[in-house]
Amino acid sequence: MASNNGVELKGGMYTFMSLKVSTTDPEILDEKLADKVQQAPGFFKNTPVVVDLTGLEDAESAEFDAAAMLSCIRRHQLIPIVASVSDKLSPLATSIELPLIEGGQRGAKIEQPEQTVTSKKSESSVYPESSEVVEYTVKTPMLVTKPIRSGQQVYARDTDLIIMGSVGPGAEVIADHNVHIYGALRGRALCGVSGNTTTRIFCQSLEAELVSVAGNYRMLETIPEELRGKPAQIWLDNDRLNIEPL
């Protein structure tokens, strides 16, 4: 008879949103959270988040009410699961009743092949006889050749995501860089999730439930009627999400 211990412990990779907290004022936190969540209430409801406290490293511990902060976050139907800090032994870190990770740590990477590009950088304007060879490492985009179906999630870490088919309703595609969809986008697409505000989403038919660039969201009902079902690109300009035809 096969042995069954009832427990299996193994490595895994999960994608969570990061909530960066940069204020110790509970009223400001409540206001900013309300403003962000109202952009896409259905999307944020019961969403697990990593609470990034690295922006509060210099705050006086007396000014920081960890319990009030967590209560505020939960009131907006977000679920704090872990806190990111620079120093796990700091008063700020020890005051919060969440598991801790040190800032800069990230989940297991989806490894992509890398290409090394060598270029020759001339410095003749300063030193006429000298030159310098500089190497740039470029990560190959993640390429998905099949449609992304409802309930599936694809995350391209530290690179672009290219999808040759469509993204179905209820599916989610995520990238730290750009997202290219050579089919219909009917689910959710998020680019620049690590904070890169220069990234873009490109699709052949915009029918998205939600699009996001670096944390700025638009729902289907807020997308102009004349752009729906058309090739489009989505990008960020001064914290304003722009959508225009391709």
Tab-separated table of C-alpha atoms in Angstrom:
chain	number	residue	atom	x	y	z
A	1	MET	CA	0.000	0.000	0.000
A	2	ALA	CA	1.351	3.428	-0.914
A	3	SER	CA	2.289	5.607	2.019
A	4	ASN	CA	0.261	8.792	2.474
A	5	ASN	CA	1.484	11.251	5.078
A	6	GLY	CA	-1.248	13.769	4.323
A	7	VAL	CA	1.292	16.599	4.017
A	8	GLU	CA	3.543	17.716	1.197
A	9	LEU	CA	6.068	20.529	1.561
A	10	LYS	CA	7.635	21.863	-1.612
A	11	GLY	CA	8.726	25.059	-3.285
A	12	GLY	CA	6.239	27.121	-5.263
A	13	MET	CA	5.779	30.503	-6.891
A	14	TYR	CA	2.851	32.803	-6.227
A	15	THR	CA	2.226	36.336	-7.449
A	16	PHE	CA	0.984	38.870	-4.902
A	17	MET	CA	0.347	42.569	-5.130
A	18	SER	CA	2.586	44.891	-3.140
A	19	LEU	CA	1.028	47.689	-1.098
A	20	LYS	CA	3.703	50.310	-0.422
A	21	VAL	CA	2.867	52.346	2.688
A	22	SER	CA	4.573	55.754	2.801
A	23	THR	CA	2.611	57.481	5.551
A	24	THR	CA	2.065	56.963	9.273
A	25	ASP	CA	-1.082	59.136	9.199
A	26	PRO	CA	-4.117	56.790	9.371
A	27	GLU	CA	-6.436	59.366	7.761
A	28	ILE	CA	-4.169	59.802	4.740
A	29	LEU	CA	-3.735	56.029	4.425
A	30	ASP	CA	-7.508	55.527	4.552
A	31	GLU	CA	-8.096	58.233	1.925
A	32	LYS	CA	-5.430	56.928	-0.476
A	33	LEU	CA	-6.598	53.333	-0.140
A	34	ALA	CA	-10.204	54.325	-0.792
A	35	ASP	CA	-9.137	56.238	-3.892
A	36	LYS	CA	-7.126	53.299	-5.242
A	37	VAL	CA	-9.633	50.559	-4.462
A	38	GLN	CA	-12.586	52.437	-5.948
A	39	GLN	CA	-10.855	52.265	-9.339
A	40	ALA	CA	-11.516	48.517	-9.453
A	41	PRO	CA	-13.467	47.321	-6.390
A	42	GLY	CA	-14.267	43.891	-7.795
A	43	PHE	CA	-10.638	43.264	-8.661
A	44	PHE	CA	-9.260	44.252	-5.253
A	45	LYS	CA	-11.874	42.490	-3.115
A	46	ASN	CA	-10.197	39.907	-0.832
A	47	THR	CA	-6.865	40.339	-2.646
A	48	PRO	CA	-3.785	39.171	-0.678
A	49	VAL	CA	-1.106	41.887	-0.476
A	50	VAL	CA	2.487	42.242	0.672
A	51	VAL	CA	2.677	45.342	2.890
A	52	ASP	CA	5.853	47.190	1.908
A	53	LEU	CA	7.066	49.235	4.892
A	54	THR	CA	10.522	50.086	3.523
A	55	GLY	CA	9.376	53.674	2.882
A	56	LEU	CA	8.799	54.151	6.614
A	57	GLU	CA	12.259	53.103	7.771
A	58	ASP	CA	13.066	56.590	9.090
A	59	ALA	CA	9.733	57.133	10.819
A	60	GLU	CA	9.688	57.257	14.594
A	61	SER	CA	8.234	54.040	15.974
A	62	ALA	CA	5.982	56.105	18.256
A	63	GLU	CA	4.308	57.546	15.151
A	64	PHE	CA	3.528	54.135	13.725
A	65	ASP	CA	0.399	52.288	14.854
A	66	ALA	CA	0.749	48.896	13.183
A	67	ALA	CA	-2.606	47.581	14.407
A	68	ALA	CA	-4.462	50.635	13.071
A	69	MET	CA	-2.686	50.327	9.719
A	70	LEU	CA	-3.627	46.649	9.317
A	71	SER	CA	-7.193	47.381	10.382
A	72	CYS	CA	-7.425	50.116	7.744
A	73	ILE	CA	-6.081	47.832	5.019
A	74	ARG	CA	-8.536	45.069	5.912
A	75	ARG	CA	-11.400	47.556	6.020
A	76	HIS	CA	-10.795	48.149	2.325
A	77	GLN	CA	-11.113	44.379	1.748
A	78	LEU	CA	-7.423	43.774	1.147
A	79	ILE	CA	-5.754	40.907	3.000
A	80	PRO	CA	-2.259	41.607	4.421
A	81	ILE	CA	-0.275	38.372	4.415
A	82	VAL	CA	3.345	39.476	4.929
A	83	ALA	CA	5.325	42.678	5.575
A	84	SER	CA	8.417	43.727	3.643
A	85	VAL	CA	11.028	45.599	5.730
A	86	SER	CA	14.695	46.506	5.436
A	87	ASP	CA	15.596	45.291	8.914
A	88	LYS	CA	13.620	42.541	10.627
A	89	LEU	CA	14.960	43.631	14.033
A	90	SER	CA	13.920	47.275	13.773
A	91	PRO	CA	11.221	48.607	16.148
A	92	LEU	CA	8.969	49.173	13.141
A	93	ALA	CA	9.328	45.564	12.002
A	94	THR	CA	8.751	44.050	15.431
A	95	SER	CA	5.621	46.150	15.969
A	96	ILE	CA	3.658	44.550	13.134
A	97	GLU	CA	1.915	41.210	13.637
A	98	LEU	CA	2.729	39.755	10.232
A	99	PRO	CA	5.437	37.423	8.935
A	100	LEU	CA	8.419	39.446	7.707
A	101	ILE	CA	10.580	39.428	4.612
A	102	GLU	CA	13.517	41.720	4.018
A	103	GLY	CA	13.024	44.360	1.316
A	104	GLY	CA	14.531	43.411	-2.034
A	105	GLN	CA	13.715	39.726	-1.601
A	106	ARG	CA	11.492	38.346	-4.317
A	107	GLY	CA	9.803	35.089	-5.064
A	108	ALA	CA	11.311	32.329	-7.149
A	109	LYS	CA	12.115	33.566	-10.620
A	110	ILE	CA	10.682	32.264	-13.866
A	111	GLU	CA	14.002	31.779	-15.564
A	112	GLN	CA	14.253	33.023	-19.116
A	113	PRO	CA	17.187	32.664	-21.486
A	114	GLU	CA	19.472	35.671	-21.476
A	115	GLN	CA	21.333	37.270	-24.316
A	116	THR	CA	24.556	39.211	-23.901
A	117	VAL	CA	25.043	42.145	-26.231
A	118	THR	CA	28.536	43.568	-26.526
A	119	SER	CA	29.034	47.117	-27.699
A	120	LYS	CA	32.073	49.330	-28.004
A	121	LYS	CA	31.777	52.617	-26.168
A	122	SER	CA	34.091	55.269	-27.496
A	123	GLU	CA	35.484	57.887	-25.161
A	124	SER	CA	37.575	59.727	-27.746
A	125	SER	CA	36.174	63.084	-26.682
A	126	VAL	CA	38.009	62.686	-23.377
A	127	TYR	CA	40.781	60.231	-24.088
A	128	PRO	CA	41.514	60.129	-27.853
A	129	GLU	CA	43.327	56.792	-27.718
A	130	SER	CA	41.012	54.860	-25.438
A	131	SER	CA	37.798	52.858	-25.786
A	132	GLU	CA	35.748	50.675	-23.482
A	133	VAL	CA	33.793	47.477	-24.138
A	134	VAL	CA	30.474	47.435	-22.287
A	135	GLU	CA	28.296	44.320	-21.938
A	136	TYR	CA	24.512	44.548	-21.569
A	137	THR	CA	22.458	41.535	-20.463
A	138	VAL	CA	19.065	41.426	-22.185
A	139	LYS	CA	16.454	38.979	-20.937
A	140	THR	CA	14.479	37.192	-23.642
A	141	PRO	CA	10.708	37.888	-23.487
A	142	MET	CA	8.417	35.144	-22.276
A	143	LEU	CA	6.568	33.726	-25.303
A	144	VAL	CA	3.234	31.905	-24.864
A	145	THR	CA	1.908	30.292	-28.053
A	146	LYS	CA	-1.413	29.037	-26.658
A	147	PRO	CA	-4.517	30.968	-25.566
A	148	ILE	CA	-4.771	31.865	-21.865
A	149	ARG	CA	-8.016	30.410	-20.575
A	150	SER	CA	-10.336	31.440	-17.746
A	151	GLY	CA	-8.763	30.937	-14.317
A	152	GLN	CA	-5.204	30.807	-15.647
A	153	GLN	CA	-2.500	33.292	-14.664
A	154	VAL	CA	0.794	33.944	-16.456
A	155	TYR	CA	3.544	36.111	-14.951
A	156	ALA	CA	6.663	37.259	-16.828
A	157	ARG	CA	9.135	38.372	-14.187
A	158	ASP	CA	11.775	40.961	-15.181
A	159	THR	CA	10.856	40.730	-18.863
A	160	ASP	CA	8.169	41.270	-21.531
A	161	LEU	CA	5.244	38.892	-22.012
A	162	ILE	CA	4.211	37.958	-25.570
A	163	ILE	CA	0.989	35.985	-26.080
A	164	MET	CA	0.267	34.690	-29.577
A	165	GLY	CA	-3.389	33.873	-28.829
A	166	SER	CA	-6.230	35.439	-26.875
A	167	VAL	CA	-6.668	36.022	-23.144
A	168	GLY	CA	-10.053	34.703	-22.037
A	169	PRO	CA	-12.484	36.179	-19.511
A	170	GLY	CA	-11.316	35.452	-15.967
A	171	ALA	CA	-7.695	34.946	-17.070
A	172	GLU	CA	-4.853	37.175	-15.929
A	173	VAL	CA	-1.573	38.076	-17.643
A	174	ILE	CA	1.120	39.948	-15.713
A	175	ALA	CA	4.553	41.289	-16.589
A	176	ASP	CA	7.217	43.435	-14.976
A	177	HIS	CA	7.781	44.952	-18.433
A	178	ASN	CA	5.463	45.169	-21.483
A	179	VAL	CA	2.542	42.901	-22.402
A	180	HIS	CA	1.924	42.070	-26.093
A	181	ILE	CA	-1.259	40.161	-26.991
A	182	TYR	CA	-1.699	39.090	-30.631
A	183	GLY	CA	-5.339	38.229	-30.087
A	184	ALA	CA	-8.329	39.415	-28.071
A	185	LEU	CA	-7.777	40.648	-24.525
A	186	ARG	CA	-10.927	39.654	-22.632
A	187	GLY	CA	-9.430	39.024	-19.195
A	188	ARG	CA	-7.070	41.151	-17.094
A	189	ALA	CA	-3.690	42.489	-18.197
A	190	LEU	CA	-1.201	44.136	-15.837
A	191	CYS	CA	2.186	45.489	-16.897
A	192	GLY	CA	4.889	47.280	-14.920
A	193	VAL	CA	3.838	45.442	-11.760
A	194	SER	CA	7.262	45.990	-10.172
A	195	GLY	CA	6.819	49.759	-10.594
A	196	ASN	CA	8.098	50.469	-14.109
A	197	THR	CA	5.903	53.360	-15.307
A	198	THR	CA	7.278	53.298	-18.890
A	199	THR	CA	5.748	49.919	-19.765
A	200	ARG	CA	2.782	49.383	-22.107
A	201	ILE	CA	0.051	46.902	-22.999
A	202	PHE	CA	-0.574	46.141	-26.677
A	203	CYS	CA	-3.477	44.022	-27.923
A	204	GLN	CA	-5.280	43.271	-31.180
A	205	SER	CA	-8.766	43.500	-29.669
A	206	LEU	CA	-9.415	45.435	-26.462
A	207	GLU	CA	-12.247	43.768	-24.545
A	208	ALA	CA	-10.471	43.672	-21.167
A	209	GLU	CA	-12.102	43.223	-17.781
A	210	LEU	CA	-9.254	45.313	-16.387
A	211	VAL	CA	-5.991	46.851	-17.595
A	212	SER	CA	-3.240	48.189	-15.343
A	213	VAL	CA	0.068	49.988	-15.838
A	214	ALA	CA	2.288	50.237	-12.730
A	215	GLY	CA	-0.710	50.002	-10.411
A	216	ASN	CA	-3.021	52.414	-12.294
A	217	TYR	CA	-6.238	50.642	-13.306
A	218	ARG	CA	-9.120	50.947	-15.746
A	219	MET	CA	-12.165	48.679	-15.862
A	220	LEU	CA	-14.048	47.665	-19.009
A	221	GLU	CA	-16.949	49.993	-18.258
A	222	THR	CA	-14.582	52.997	-18.174
A	223	ILE	CA	-12.983	52.179	-21.556
A	224	PRO	CA	-14.433	54.368	-24.348
A	225	GLU	CA	-16.960	52.496	-26.484
A	226	GLU	CA	-15.157	53.400	-29.711
A	227	LEU	CA	-12.006	51.585	-28.537
A	228	ARG	CA	-13.639	48.307	-27.532
A	229	GLY	CA	-12.892	45.407	-29.823
A	230	LYS	CA	-10.198	47.423	-31.621
A	231	PRO	CA	-6.376	47.127	-31.647
A	232	ALA	CA	-5.107	49.358	-28.856
A	233	GLN	CA	-2.195	50.311	-26.644
A	234	ILE	CA	-2.348	51.346	-22.994
A	235	TRP	CA	0.329	53.402	-21.261
A	236	LEU	CA	0.896	55.824	-18.385
A	237	ASP	CA	1.474	59.559	-18.715
A	238	ASN	CA	1.913	61.553	-15.495
A	239	ASP	CA	-0.123	59.016	-13.498
A	240	ARG	CA	-2.914	59.116	-16.077
A	241	LEU	CA	-3.782	55.935	-17.932
A	242	ASN	CA	-4.044	56.515	-21.683
A	243	ILE	CA	-5.709	54.220	-24.216
A	244	GLU	CA	-5.485	54.837	-27.948
A	245	PRO	CA	-5.917	52.829	-31.186
A	246	LEU	CA	-2.927	51.078	-32.715
